[in-house]
Amino acid sequence: MAHRSLDSYHHLQLPETDRWGLAMQKDDPLAQKNVIGPADLIGLPLLVSEQALDEHRFQDWWGNVGKEINIIGTYTLVFNAELMVKQGSAYILTFDNLLNTSNNSELTFRPLSPSISESTNIIWKKNVTQSKVAKLFTQRLLASLD
């Protein structure tokens, strides 16, 4: 799985991870499942993060069924993709907790199985003078992780 290089940035890896899964309408038949496997996605109209698609994030995960995966579009802002899911015209491969899937929402989230997760990083440009507030934020963040 290819990951974007952070060599040109200052970065700090946080202890939290983000978990990938499928967002769908609560009344969708797949919402009855606890986890979503590659075969569950066959033929579904999927929206996938543009960055994840460019980096082939799911290529190994869906393996042999990859040719049967129906990616109808990509997104850079999950909110835009969420509108299509609410209309019932798509499903989203996304990180957990990016969308409102609380009890009063019409959407739900199911994690992928086998699980795919990503490290969470704070990144900022190298060779750019940070403001006092940015420096303070970075120092406090580093101190909280020790």
PDB file of C-alpha atoms in Angstrom, residues 41-141:
ATOM      1  CA  LEU A  41     -19.166  -4.136  -2.188  1.00  0.00           C
ATOM      2  CA  ILE A  42     -19.576  -5.937  -5.508  1.00  0.00           C
ATOM      3  CA  GLY A  43     -21.825  -3.898  -7.770  1.00  0.00           C
ATOM      4  CA  LEU A  44     -22.500  -1.110  -5.253  1.00  0.00           C
ATOM      5  CA  PRO A  45     -22.185   2.492  -6.521  1.00  0.00           C
ATOM      6  CA  LEU A  46     -19.149   3.562  -4.470  1.00  0.00           C
ATOM      7  CA  LEU A  47     -17.611   6.942  -3.759  1.00  0.00           C
ATOM      8  CA  VAL A  48     -13.986   6.758  -2.646  1.00  0.00           C
ATOM      9  CA  SER A  49     -11.617   9.397  -1.353  1.00  0.00           C
ATOM     10  CA  GLU A  50      -9.598  10.744  -4.265  1.00  0.00           C
ATOM     11  CA  GLN A  51      -6.397  10.491  -2.232  1.00  0.00           C
ATOM     12  CA  ALA A  52      -7.105   6.883  -1.173  1.00  0.00           C
ATOM     13  CA  LEU A  53      -7.834   5.911  -4.774  1.00  0.00           C
ATOM     14  CA  ASP A  54      -4.678   7.635  -6.060  1.00  0.00           C
ATOM     15  CA  GLU A  55      -2.643   5.801  -3.424  1.00  0.00           C
ATOM     16  CA  HIS A  56      -4.317   2.431  -4.193  1.00  0.00           C
ATOM     17  CA  ARG A  57      -5.383   2.174  -0.545  1.00  0.00           C
ATOM     18  CA  PHE A  58      -7.940  -0.614  -1.127  1.00  0.00           C
ATOM     19  CA  GLN A  59      -6.244  -2.556  -3.917  1.00  0.00           C
ATOM     20  CA  ASP A  60      -4.898  -5.305  -1.654  1.00  0.00           C
ATOM     21  CA  TRP A  61      -8.002  -5.282   0.539  1.00  0.00           C
ATOM     22  CA  TRP A  62     -10.507  -6.074  -2.193  1.00  0.00           C
ATOM     23  CA  GLY A  63      -8.103  -8.428  -3.934  1.00  0.00           C
ATOM     24  CA  ASN A  64      -9.746 -10.671  -6.546  1.00  0.00           C
ATOM     25  CA  VAL A  65     -13.092  -8.823  -6.490  1.00  0.00           C
ATOM     26  CA  GLY A  66     -11.401  -5.530  -7.432  1.00  0.00           C
ATOM     27  CA  LYS A  67     -12.573  -5.846 -11.036  1.00  0.00           C
ATOM     28  CA  GLU A  68     -16.187  -6.024  -9.826  1.00  0.00           C
ATOM     29  CA  ILE A  69     -15.982  -2.906  -7.644  1.00  0.00           C
ATOM     30  CA  ASN A  70     -18.081  -0.083  -9.120  1.00  0.00           C
ATOM     31  CA  ILE A  71     -16.432   3.242  -8.247  1.00  0.00           C
ATOM     32  CA  ILE A  72     -18.782   5.891  -9.595  1.00  0.00           C
ATOM     33  CA  GLY A  73     -16.761   8.852  -8.338  1.00  0.00           C
ATOM     34  CA  THR A  74     -14.247  10.299  -5.930  1.00  0.00           C
ATOM     35  CA  TYR A  75     -14.450  13.007  -3.310  1.00  0.00           C
ATOM     36  CA  THR A  76     -12.104  15.409  -1.618  1.00  0.00           C
ATOM     37  CA  LEU A  77     -14.717  16.691   0.840  1.00  0.00           C
ATOM     38  CA  VAL A  78     -16.760  13.935   2.435  1.00  0.00           C
ATOM     39  CA  PHE A  79     -19.698  16.299   2.992  1.00  0.00           C
ATOM     40  CA  ASN A  80     -20.314  16.432  -0.764  1.00  0.00           C
ATOM     41  CA  ALA A  81     -20.289  12.640  -1.003  1.00  0.00           C
ATOM     42  CA  GLU A  82     -22.589  12.421   2.023  1.00  0.00           C
ATOM     43  CA  LEU A  83     -25.351  14.170   0.062  1.00  0.00           C
ATOM     44  CA  MET A  84     -25.363  11.353  -2.505  1.00  0.00           C
ATOM     45  CA  VAL A  85     -25.608   8.723   0.238  1.00  0.00           C
ATOM     46  CA  LYS A  86     -28.530  10.566   1.822  1.00  0.00           C
ATOM     47  CA  GLN A  87     -30.274  10.524  -1.581  1.00  0.00           C
ATOM     48  CA  GLY A  88     -29.691   6.759  -1.802  1.00  0.00           C
ATOM     49  CA  SER A  89     -27.591   6.957  -4.945  1.00  0.00           C
ATOM     50  CA  ALA A  90     -24.204   5.900  -3.497  1.00  0.00           C
ATOM     51  CA  TYR A  91     -22.183   4.425  -0.645  1.00  0.00           C
ATOM     52  CA  ILE A  92     -19.011   6.012   0.742  1.00  0.00           C
ATOM     53  CA  LEU A  93     -15.761   4.358   1.733  1.00  0.00           C
ATOM     54  CA  THR A  94     -14.650   6.758   4.456  1.00  0.00           C
ATOM     55  CA  PHE A  95     -13.106   7.082   7.887  1.00  0.00           C
ATOM     56  CA  ASP A  96     -15.230   6.474  10.961  1.00  0.00           C
ATOM     57  CA  ASN A  97     -16.527   9.596  12.744  1.00  0.00           C
ATOM     58  CA  LEU A  98     -16.311  11.931   9.729  1.00  0.00           C
ATOM     59  CA  LEU A  99     -20.063  11.813   9.183  1.00  0.00           C
ATOM     60  CA  ASN A 100     -22.906  12.150  11.614  1.00  0.00           C
ATOM     61  CA  THR A 101     -24.059   8.576  12.197  1.00  0.00           C
ATOM     62  CA  SER A 102     -25.675   9.222  15.579  1.00  0.00           C
ATOM     63  CA  ASN A 103     -29.166   7.957  16.424  1.00  0.00           C
ATOM     64  CA  ASN A 104     -30.841  11.018  14.861  1.00  0.00           C
ATOM     65  CA  SER A 105     -28.952  10.620  11.570  1.00  0.00           C
ATOM     66  CA  GLU A 106     -30.251   8.741   8.548  1.00  0.00           C
ATOM     67  CA  LEU A 107     -26.741   7.324   7.958  1.00  0.00           C
ATOM     68  CA  THR A 108     -24.745   4.562   9.581  1.00  0.00           C
ATOM     69  CA  PHE A 109     -21.141   3.320   9.406  1.00  0.00           C
ATOM     70  CA  ARG A 110     -19.814  -0.243   9.311  1.00  0.00           C
ATOM     71  CA  PRO A 111     -16.072  -0.982   9.543  1.00  0.00           C
ATOM     72  CA  LEU A 112     -14.260  -2.938   6.875  1.00  0.00           C
ATOM     73  CA  SER A 113     -13.117  -6.494   7.546  1.00  0.00           C
ATOM     74  CA  PRO A 114     -10.291  -7.262   7.409  1.00  0.00           C
ATOM     75  CA  SER A 115      -9.765  -3.926   9.105  1.00  0.00           C
ATOM     76  CA  ILE A 116      -7.925  -1.065   7.409  1.00  0.00           C
ATOM     77  CA  SER A 117      -6.699   1.778   9.579  1.00  0.00           C
ATOM     78  CA  GLU A 118      -4.420   4.765   9.105  1.00  0.00           C
ATOM     79  CA  SER A 119      -2.144   6.610  11.450  1.00  0.00           C
ATOM     80  CA  THR A 120      -3.159  10.163  12.304  1.00  0.00           C
ATOM     81  CA  ASN A 121      -0.549  12.829  11.642  1.00  0.00           C
ATOM     82  CA  ILE A 122      -0.280  16.547  12.197  1.00  0.00           C
ATOM     83  CA  ILE A 123       1.742  18.026   9.338  1.00  0.00           C
ATOM     84  CA  TRP A 124       3.046  21.493   8.598  1.00  0.00           C
ATOM     85  CA  LYS A 125       5.325  22.966   5.968  1.00  0.00           C
ATOM     86  CA  LYS A 126       9.053  23.044   6.450  1.00  0.00           C
ATOM     87  CA  ASN A 127      10.942  26.307   5.966  1.00  0.00           C
ATOM     88  CA  VAL A 128       7.935  28.421   6.967  1.00  0.00           C
ATOM     89  CA  THR A 129       8.139  30.632  10.013  1.00  0.00           C
ATOM     90  CA  GLN A 130       5.423  29.637  12.439  1.00  0.00           C
ATOM     91  CA  SER A 131       3.359  32.183  14.294  1.00  0.00           C
ATOM     92  CA  LYS A 132       3.688  32.335  18.077  1.00  0.00           C
ATOM     93  CA  VAL A 133       0.346  30.588  18.421  1.00  0.00           C
ATOM     94  CA  ALA A 134       1.388  27.797  16.044  1.00  0.00           C
ATOM     95  CA  LYS A 135       4.664  27.320  17.936  1.00  0.00           C
ATOM     96  CA  LEU A 136       2.811  27.184  21.241  1.00  0.00           C
ATOM     97  CA  PHE A 137       0.327  24.679  19.830  1.00  0.00           C
ATOM     98  CA  THR A 138       3.149  22.449  18.567  1.00  0.00           C
ATOM     99  CA  GLN A 139       5.018  22.643  21.886  1.00  0.00           C
ATOM    100  CA  ARG A 140       1.893  21.805  23.903  1.00  0.00           C
ATOM    101  CA  LEU A 141       1.014  18.966  21.577  1.00  0.00           C
TER     102      LEU A 141
END
